[in-house]
PDB file of C-alpha atoms in Angstrom:
ATOM      1  CA  MET A  10       7.806 -14.387  15.609  1.00 86.00           C
ATOM      2  CA  ILE A  11       4.595 -12.498  14.914  1.00 93.00           C
ATOM      3  CA  ARG A  12       3.136 -13.357  18.324  1.00 93.00           C
ATOM      4  CA  GLN A  13       5.672 -11.146  20.074  1.00 95.00           C
ATOM      5  CA  PHE A  14       3.712  -8.166  18.679  1.00 96.00           C
ATOM      6  CA  VAL A  15       0.390  -9.264  20.241  1.00 97.00           C
ATOM      7  CA  PRO A  16       0.871  -7.284  23.515  1.00 97.00           C
ATOM      8  CA  LEU A  17       1.693  -4.203  21.416  1.00 97.00           C
ATOM      9  CA  VAL A  18      -1.825  -4.302  19.918  1.00 98.00           C
ATOM     10  CA  ALA A  19      -3.541  -3.942  23.300  1.00 96.00           C
ATOM     11  CA  PHE A  20      -0.998  -1.293  24.372  1.00 97.00           C
ATOM     12  CA  LEU A  21      -1.515   0.879  21.280  1.00 97.00           C
ATOM     13  CA  GLY A  22      -5.280   0.368  21.389  1.00 97.00           C
ATOM     14  CA  ALA A  23      -5.433   1.590  24.989  1.00 96.00           C
ATOM     15  CA  PHE A  24      -3.072   4.532  24.390  1.00 96.00           C
ATOM     16  CA  LEU A  25      -4.597   5.763  21.107  1.00 95.00           C
ATOM     17  CA  GLY A  26      -8.172   5.366  22.356  1.00 94.00           C
ATOM     18  CA  GLU A  27     -11.398   3.838  21.146  1.00 94.00           C
ATOM     19  CA  ASN A  28     -11.355   5.816  17.883  1.00 94.00           C
ATOM     20  CA  CYS A  29      -8.263   3.961  16.660  1.00 96.00           C
ATOM     21  CA  GLU A  30      -8.388   0.338  15.564  1.00 97.00           C
ATOM     22  CA  VAL A  31      -5.118  -1.598  15.894  1.00 98.00           C
ATOM     23  CA  VAL A  32      -4.793  -4.840  13.923  1.00 98.00           C
ATOM     24  CA  LEU A  33      -2.005  -7.417  13.781  1.00 98.00           C
ATOM     25  CA  HIS A  34      -2.031  -9.595  10.644  1.00 97.00           C
ATOM     26  CA  ASP A  35      -0.181 -12.883  10.175  1.00 96.00           C
ATOM     27  CA  THR A  36       0.289 -12.978   6.390  1.00 95.00           C
ATOM     28  CA  SER A  37       1.082 -16.697   6.366  1.00 93.00           C
ATOM     29  CA  THR A  38      -2.635 -17.354   6.944  1.00 91.00           C
ATOM     30  CA  LYS A  39      -4.354 -14.880   4.634  1.00 90.00           C
ATOM     31  CA  GLU A  40      -7.813 -16.405   5.113  1.00 90.00           C
ATOM     32  CA  LYS A  41      -7.641 -15.971   8.919  1.00 93.00           C
ATOM     33  CA  SER A  42      -4.864 -13.423   9.218  1.00 95.00           C
ATOM     34  CA  VAL A  43      -6.063 -11.235  12.118  1.00 97.00           C
ATOM     35  CA  LEU A  44      -4.004 -12.504  15.038  1.00 96.00           C
ATOM     36  CA  ALA A  45      -4.960  -9.717  17.448  1.00 98.00           C
ATOM     37  CA  ILE A  46      -7.191  -6.638  17.272  1.00 98.00           C
ATOM     38  CA  ALA A  47      -8.037  -3.708  19.541  1.00 98.00           C
ATOM     39  CA  ASN A  48     -11.116  -1.502  19.082  1.00 97.00           C
ATOM     40  CA  GLY A  49     -12.510  -3.835  16.445  1.00 96.00           C
ATOM     41  CA  HIS A  50     -15.866  -2.062  16.631  1.00 94.00           C
ATOM     42  CA  ILE A  51     -14.508   0.428  14.072  1.00 94.00           C
ATOM     43  CA  SER A  52     -14.418  -2.101  11.224  1.00 93.00           C
ATOM     44  CA  GLY A  53     -16.602  -4.773  12.809  1.00 92.00           C
ATOM     45  CA  ARG A  54     -13.820  -7.382  12.690  1.00 94.00           C
ATOM     46  CA  SER A  55     -12.473  -9.817  15.265  1.00 95.00           C
ATOM     47  CA  GLU A  56      -9.635 -12.319  15.576  1.00 96.00           C
ATOM     48  CA  GLY A  57      -9.613 -14.800  12.699  1.00 95.00           C
ATOM     49  CA  ALA A  58     -10.837 -12.286  10.073  1.00 94.00           C
ATOM     50  CA  PRO A  59      -9.040 -12.371   6.692  1.00 93.00           C
ATOM     51  CA  LEU A  60      -6.687  -9.865   5.117  1.00 93.00           C
ATOM     52  CA  THR A  61      -8.409  -6.892   3.504  1.00 92.00           C
ATOM     53  CA  ASP A  62      -8.325  -6.432  -0.256  1.00 90.00           C
ATOM     54  CA  LEU A  63      -5.922  -3.505   0.169  1.00 91.00           C
ATOM     55  CA  ALA A  64      -3.576  -5.599   2.322  1.00 93.00           C
ATOM     56  CA  LEU A  65      -3.661  -8.279  -0.371  1.00 93.00           C
ATOM     57  CA  LYS A  66      -2.547  -5.617  -2.859  1.00 91.00           C
ATOM     58  CA  PHE A  67       0.391  -4.759  -0.617  1.00 93.00           C
ATOM     59  CA  VAL A  68       1.362  -8.444  -0.684  1.00 94.00           C
ATOM     60  CA  VAL A  69       0.943  -8.826  -4.451  1.00 92.00           C
ATOM     61  CA  ASN A  70       2.833  -5.612  -5.240  1.00 92.00           C
ATOM     62  CA  LYS A  71       5.531  -6.467  -2.659  1.00 93.00           C
ATOM     63  CA  ASP A  72       5.371  -2.964  -1.175  1.00 92.00           C
ATOM     64  CA  TYR A  73       7.304  -4.313   1.826  1.00 93.00           C
ATOM     65  CA  GLU A  74      10.410  -4.657  -0.379  1.00 94.00           C
ATOM     66  CA  LYS A  75      10.364  -0.926  -1.190  1.00 92.00           C
ATOM     67  CA  ARG A  76       9.552   0.622   2.212  1.00 94.00           C
ATOM     68  CA  ASP A  77       8.955  -0.183   5.868  1.00 95.00           C
ATOM     69  CA  TRP A  78       5.459   1.260   6.086  1.00 94.00           C
ATOM     70  CA  VAL A  79       2.611   2.938   4.194  1.00 94.00           C
ATOM     71  CA  MET A  80       1.261   5.933   6.087  1.00 91.00           C
ATOM     72  CA  GLY A  81      -1.412   8.595   5.817  1.00 84.00           C
ATOM     73  CA  TYR A  82      -3.762   6.947   3.333  1.00 88.00           C
ATOM     74  CA  THR A  83      -7.529   7.226   3.677  1.00 86.00           C
ATOM     75  CA  THR A  84      -9.968   4.304   3.752  1.00 87.00           C
ATOM     76  CA  ARG A  85     -13.641   4.063   4.704  1.00 85.00           C
ATOM     77  CA  THR A  86     -15.756   1.869   6.938  1.00 84.00           C
ATOM     78  CA  ARG A  87     -18.712  -0.090   5.570  1.00 81.00           C
ATOM     79  CA  ASP A  88     -21.043   2.767   6.528  1.00 82.00           C
ATOM     80  CA  GLY A  89     -18.828   5.382   4.837  1.00 82.00           C
ATOM     81  CA  ARG A  90     -16.942   6.878   7.790  1.00 84.00           C
ATOM     82  CA  PRO A  91     -13.431   8.093   6.826  1.00 85.00           C
ATOM     83  CA  LEU A  92     -10.430   6.353   8.391  1.00 91.00           C
ATOM     84  CA  HIS A  93      -6.897   7.740   8.563  1.00 91.00           C
ATOM     85  CA  SER A  94      -4.822   4.591   8.097  1.00 94.00           C
ATOM     86  CA  ALA A  95      -1.259   3.284   8.232  1.00 95.00           C
ATOM     87  CA  THR A  96       0.390  -0.114   7.782  1.00 96.00           C
ATOM     88  CA  TYR A  97       3.749  -1.243   9.170  1.00 97.00           C
ATOM     89  CA  PHE A  98       5.358  -4.231   7.436  1.00 97.00           C
ATOM     90  CA  ILE A  99       6.859  -6.921   9.674  1.00 97.00           C
ATOM     91  CA  ARG A 100       9.596  -8.956   7.992  1.00 95.00           C
ATOM     92  CA  GLY A 101      10.996 -12.309   9.003  1.00 92.00           C
ATOM     93  CA  ASP A 102      14.695 -13.138   9.321  1.00 90.00           C
ATOM     94  CA  ASP A 103      14.706 -14.023   5.608  1.00 91.00           C
ATOM     95  CA  GLY A 104      13.449 -10.559   4.665  1.00 90.00           C
ATOM     96  CA  GLU A 105      10.080 -11.868   3.487  1.00 93.00           C
ATOM     97  CA  LEU A 106       6.799 -10.418   4.746  1.00 96.00           C
ATOM     98  CA  ALA A 107       5.647 -12.138   7.934  1.00 96.00           C
ATOM     99  CA  GLY A 108       2.897  -9.794   9.058  1.00 97.00           C
ATOM    100  CA  MET A 109       1.445  -6.293   9.167  1.00 97.00           C
ATOM    101  CA  LEU A 110       0.548  -3.945  11.999  1.00 98.00           C
ATOM    102  CA  CYS A 111      -2.285  -1.677  10.863  1.00 97.00           C
ATOM    103  CA  LEU A 112      -3.819   1.446  12.401  1.00 97.00           C
ATOM    104  CA  ASN A 113      -7.235   2.751  11.363  1.00 96.00           C
ATOM    105  CA  MET A 114      -8.211   6.046  13.017  1.00 94.00           C
ATOM    106  CA  ASP A 115     -11.879   7.048  12.795  1.00 93.00           C
ATOM    107  CA  THR A 116     -11.686  10.728  11.833  1.00 86.00           C
ATOM    108  CA  SER A 117     -15.395  11.323  11.183  1.00 79.00           C
ATOM    109  CA  ASP A 118     -15.763  13.586  14.267  1.00 73.00           C
ATOM    110  CA  LEU A 119     -12.711  15.605  13.200  1.00 69.00           C
ATOM    111  CA  VAL A 120     -14.027  15.950   9.646  1.00 66.00           C
ATOM    112  CA  GLN A 121     -17.380  17.224  10.941  1.00 63.00           C
ATOM    113  CA  ALA A 122     -15.609  19.727  13.206  1.00 70.00           C
ATOM    114  CA  ARG A 123     -13.407  20.896  10.309  1.00 69.00           C
ATOM    115  CA  ASP A 124     -16.396  21.359   8.011  1.00 71.00           C
ATOM    116  CA  MET A 125     -18.201  23.386  10.657  1.00 70.00           C
ATOM    117  CA  LEU A 126     -15.133  25.603  11.201  1.00 69.00           C
ATOM    118  CA  ASN A 127     -14.752  26.097   7.437  1.00 73.00           C
ATOM    119  CA  LYS A 128     -18.366  27.279   7.235  1.00 72.00           C
ATOM    120  CA  VAL A 129     -17.810  29.729  10.089  1.00 70.00           C
ATOM    121  CA  ILE A 130     -14.561  31.010   8.545  1.00 68.00           C
ATOM    122  CA  ALA A 131     -16.207  31.404   5.130  1.00 71.00           C
ATOM    123  CA  ALA A 132     -19.176  33.220   6.687  1.00 68.00           C
ATOM    124  CA  VAL A 133     -16.993  35.862   8.336  1.00 63.00           C
ATOM    125  CA  GLY A 134     -14.857  36.278   5.216  1.00 60.00           C
ATOM    126  CA  PHE A 135     -11.505  35.103   6.598  1.00 53.00           C
ATOM    127  CA  ALA A 136     -10.757  32.530   3.909  1.00 48.00           C
ATOM    128  CA  SER A 137      -8.460  33.717   1.127  1.00 47.00           C
ATOM    129  CA  SER A 138      -8.015  32.000  -2.219  1.00 44.00           C
ATOM    130  CA  LYS A 139      -4.696  30.522  -1.051  1.00 43.00           C
ATOM    131  CA  GLU A 140      -6.267  29.154   2.120  1.00 42.00           C
ATOM    132  CA  LYS A 141      -8.912  27.374   0.075  1.00 39.00           C
ATOM    133  CA  GLN A 142      -6.308  25.337  -1.762  1.00 38.00           C
ATOM    134  CA  SER A 143      -5.749  21.866  -0.312  1.00 36.00           C
ATOM    135  CA  THR A 144      -3.855  18.685  -1.039  1.00 39.00           C
ATOM    136  CA  ASP A 145      -5.536  15.418  -0.155  1.00 40.00           C
ATOM    137  CA  HIS A 146      -3.690  12.298   0.883  1.00 51.00           C
ATOM    138  CA  ALA A 147      -4.118   9.245  -1.356  1.00 55.00           C
ATOM    139  CA  ALA A 148      -7.519   7.647  -0.909  1.00 55.00           C
ATOM    140  CA  HIS A 149      -7.852   3.883  -1.126  1.00 61.00           C
ATOM    141  CA  THR A 150     -10.822   1.562  -1.149  1.00 62.00           C
ATOM    142  CA  GLU A 151     -10.541  -1.124   1.512  1.00 75.00           C
ATOM    143  CA  THR A 152     -13.049  -3.855   2.303  1.00 70.00           C
ATOM    144  CA  PHE A 153     -13.202  -4.973   5.933  1.00 80.00           C
ATOM    145  CA  SER A 154     -14.585  -8.511   5.911  1.00 79.00           C
ATOM    146  CA  GLY A 155     -15.379 -10.879   8.733  1.00 78.00           C
ATOM    147  CA  SER A 156     -14.555 -14.047   6.808  1.00 79.00           C
ATOM    148  CA  MET A 157     -12.554 -15.244   3.833  1.00 75.00           C
ATOM    149  CA  GLU A 158     -15.758 -16.121   1.950  1.00 79.00           C
ATOM    150  CA  GLU A 159     -17.134 -12.595   2.436  1.00 83.00           C
ATOM    151  CA  LEU A 160     -13.858 -11.002   1.307  1.00 82.00           C
ATOM    152  CA  THR A 161     -13.667 -13.175  -1.820  1.00 80.00           C
ATOM    153  CA  GLU A 162     -17.311 -12.530  -2.697  1.00 83.00           C
ATOM    154  CA  ASN A 163     -16.960  -8.754  -2.229  1.00 83.00           C
ATOM    155  CA  LEU A 164     -13.836  -8.540  -4.381  1.00 83.00           C
ATOM    156  CA  ILE A 165     -15.232 -10.639  -7.221  1.00 83.00           C
ATOM    157  CA  ARG A 166     -18.647  -8.972  -7.233  1.00 84.00           C
ATOM    158  CA  ARG A 167     -17.055  -5.501  -7.420  1.00 83.00           C
ATOM    159  CA  VAL A 168     -14.747  -6.392 -10.329  1.00 86.00           C
ATOM    160  CA  VAL A 169     -17.419  -8.278 -12.312  1.00 83.00           C
ATOM    161  CA  ALA A 170     -19.988  -5.498 -11.762  1.00 85.00           C
ATOM    162  CA  ALA A 171     -17.510  -2.896 -13.049  1.00 85.00           C
ATOM    163  CA  ALA A 172     -17.472  -4.664 -16.430  1.00 83.00           C
ATOM    164  CA  HIS A 173     -21.204  -3.874 -16.943  1.00 85.00           C
ATOM    165  CA  ILE A 174     -21.581  -7.089 -18.990  1.00 86.00           C
ATOM    166  CA  PRO A 175     -23.413 -10.227 -17.822  1.00 87.00           C
ATOM    167  CA  PRO A 176     -20.843 -13.059 -17.461  1.00 87.00           C
ATOM    168  CA  ASP A 177     -22.782 -15.351 -19.811  1.00 86.00           C
ATOM    169  CA  ARG A 178     -22.374 -12.729 -22.579  1.00 88.00           C
ATOM    170  CA  MET A 179     -18.672 -12.064 -22.027  1.00 89.00           C
ATOM    171  CA  THR A 180     -16.072 -13.019 -24.594  1.00 91.00           C
ATOM    172  CA  ILE A 181     -12.981 -14.975 -23.584  1.00 91.00           C
ATOM    173  CA  ALA A 182     -10.947 -11.764 -23.810  1.00 91.00           C
ATOM    174  CA  GLU A 183     -13.362  -9.962 -21.473  1.00 91.00           C
ATOM    175  CA  LYS A 184     -13.233 -12.796 -18.956  1.00 91.00           C
ATOM    176  CA  MET A 185      -9.452 -12.831 -19.189  1.00 91.00           C
ATOM    177  CA  GLY A 186      -9.491  -9.093 -18.469  1.00 91.00           C
ATOM    178  CA  ILE A 187     -11.515  -9.681 -15.311  1.00 91.00           C
ATOM    179  CA  MET A 188      -9.196 -12.534 -14.354  1.00 91.00           C
ATOM    180  CA  SER A 189      -6.216 -10.193 -14.767  1.00 92.00           C
ATOM    181  CA  THR A 190      -7.832  -7.577 -12.500  1.00 91.00           C
ATOM    182  CA  LEU A 191      -8.702 -10.179  -9.875  1.00 90.00           C
ATOM    183  CA  ASN A 192      -5.152 -11.513 -10.024  1.00 90.00           C
ATOM    184  CA  SER A 193      -3.702  -8.021  -9.500  1.00 89.00           C
ATOM    185  CA  HIS A 194      -5.951  -7.673  -6.427  1.00 86.00           C
ATOM    186  CA  GLY A 195      -4.549 -10.891  -4.952  1.00 88.00           C
ATOM    187  CA  VAL A 196      -7.821 -12.833  -5.159  1.00 88.00           C
ATOM    188  CA  PHE A 197      -6.076 -16.051  -6.192  1.00 89.00           C
ATOM    189  CA  LEU A 198      -3.929 -15.977  -3.053  1.00 87.00           C
ATOM    190  CA  LEU A 199      -7.109 -16.936  -1.160  1.00 85.00           C
ATOM    191  CA  LYS A 200      -8.078 -20.577  -0.749  1.00 84.00           C
ATOM    192  CA  GLY A 201     -11.264 -21.569  -2.539  1.00 85.00           C
ATOM    193  CA  SER A 202     -11.255 -18.489  -4.784  1.00 88.00           C
ATOM    194  CA  ILE A 203     -11.162 -20.559  -8.011  1.00 91.00           C
ATOM    195  CA  ARG A 204     -14.562 -22.054  -7.221  1.00 90.00           C
ATOM    196  CA  VAL A 205     -16.135 -18.675  -6.407  1.00 88.00           C
ATOM    197  CA  VAL A 206     -14.673 -17.005  -9.505  1.00 90.00           C
ATOM    198  CA  ALA A 207     -15.952 -19.868 -11.669  1.00 91.00           C
ATOM    199  CA  GLU A 208     -19.479 -19.364 -10.303  1.00 90.00           C
ATOM    200  CA  HIS A 209     -19.437 -15.597 -10.952  1.00 88.00           C
ATOM    201  CA  LEU A 210     -17.974 -15.909 -14.463  1.00 90.00           C
ATOM    202  CA  ALA A 211     -20.349 -18.722 -15.484  1.00 89.00           C
ATOM    203  CA  ALA A 212     -17.392 -20.988 -16.242  1.00 91.00           C
ATOM    204  CA  SER A 213     -16.009 -24.293 -15.024  1.00 93.00           C
ATOM    205  CA  GLU A 214     -13.203 -24.476 -12.481  1.00 93.00           C
ATOM    206  CA  ALA A 215     -11.023 -26.120 -15.135  1.00 94.00           C
ATOM    207  CA  THR A 216     -11.558 -23.107 -17.408  1.00 93.00           C
ATOM    208  CA  ILE A 217     -10.607 -20.682 -14.623  1.00 93.00           C
ATOM    209  CA  TYR A 218      -7.437 -22.696 -13.929  1.00 92.00           C
ATOM    210  CA  ARG A 219      -6.618 -22.507 -17.652  1.00 92.00           C
ATOM    211  CA  TYR A 220      -7.164 -18.720 -17.726  1.00 92.00           C
ATOM    212  CA  LEU A 221      -4.982 -18.323 -14.650  1.00 91.00           C
ATOM    213  CA  GLN A 222      -2.220 -20.408 -16.211  1.00 91.00           C
ATOM    214  CA  LYS A 223      -2.260 -18.167 -19.292  1.00 90.00           C
ATOM    215  CA  LEU A 224      -1.995 -15.062 -17.074  1.00 88.00           C
ATOM    216  CA  ASN A 225       0.976 -16.522 -15.221  1.00 85.00           C
ATOM    217  CA  GLU A 226       2.673 -17.364 -18.524  1.00 85.00           C
ATOM    218  CA  GLN A 227       2.197 -13.764 -19.668  1.00 78.00           C
TER     219      GLN A 227
END
């Protein structure tokens, strides 16, 4: 069912131009979910790349049950360029999530042009206090990874580093806290994640399975 959207990826990529990445995800294969991609130079991905951490959050939180799409959020490329992004949820006949069609527009040129115009406007004294007020769209952190291993590593490293405590000095409660955060990010939906988490938390795989079971019971 998802493959019927493949031609749409090339069509949108050609129409929207090289500054807009178009990605079709098959959510049944999270580790190699990118089924088709146009203008992949924006994120550096290609077919066979995994879901992003943000897309995993959409799956975990079941955003697709509440709305048809998420639009107008801001993400960033690996080198910090801002992307204006949107995700359309594709449901199967049973109503469950089957895939996602994502757009990532590189707006760095527009941002530079806006900043230059703002400086000119400010210099000639046209900006009033009301004009200076602005409302930003929601900004999200999204990791664009080329492989499942890279995605898992990036997610785990970021969460463990945020604790500011070496894993071998963590208490069980602190490790459980990290496990809870990783679970909310959808890390354990990825194959092989138990082994990687065990390595980063200086624990055995059996211990990680036990922690995860406790989280699921809660």
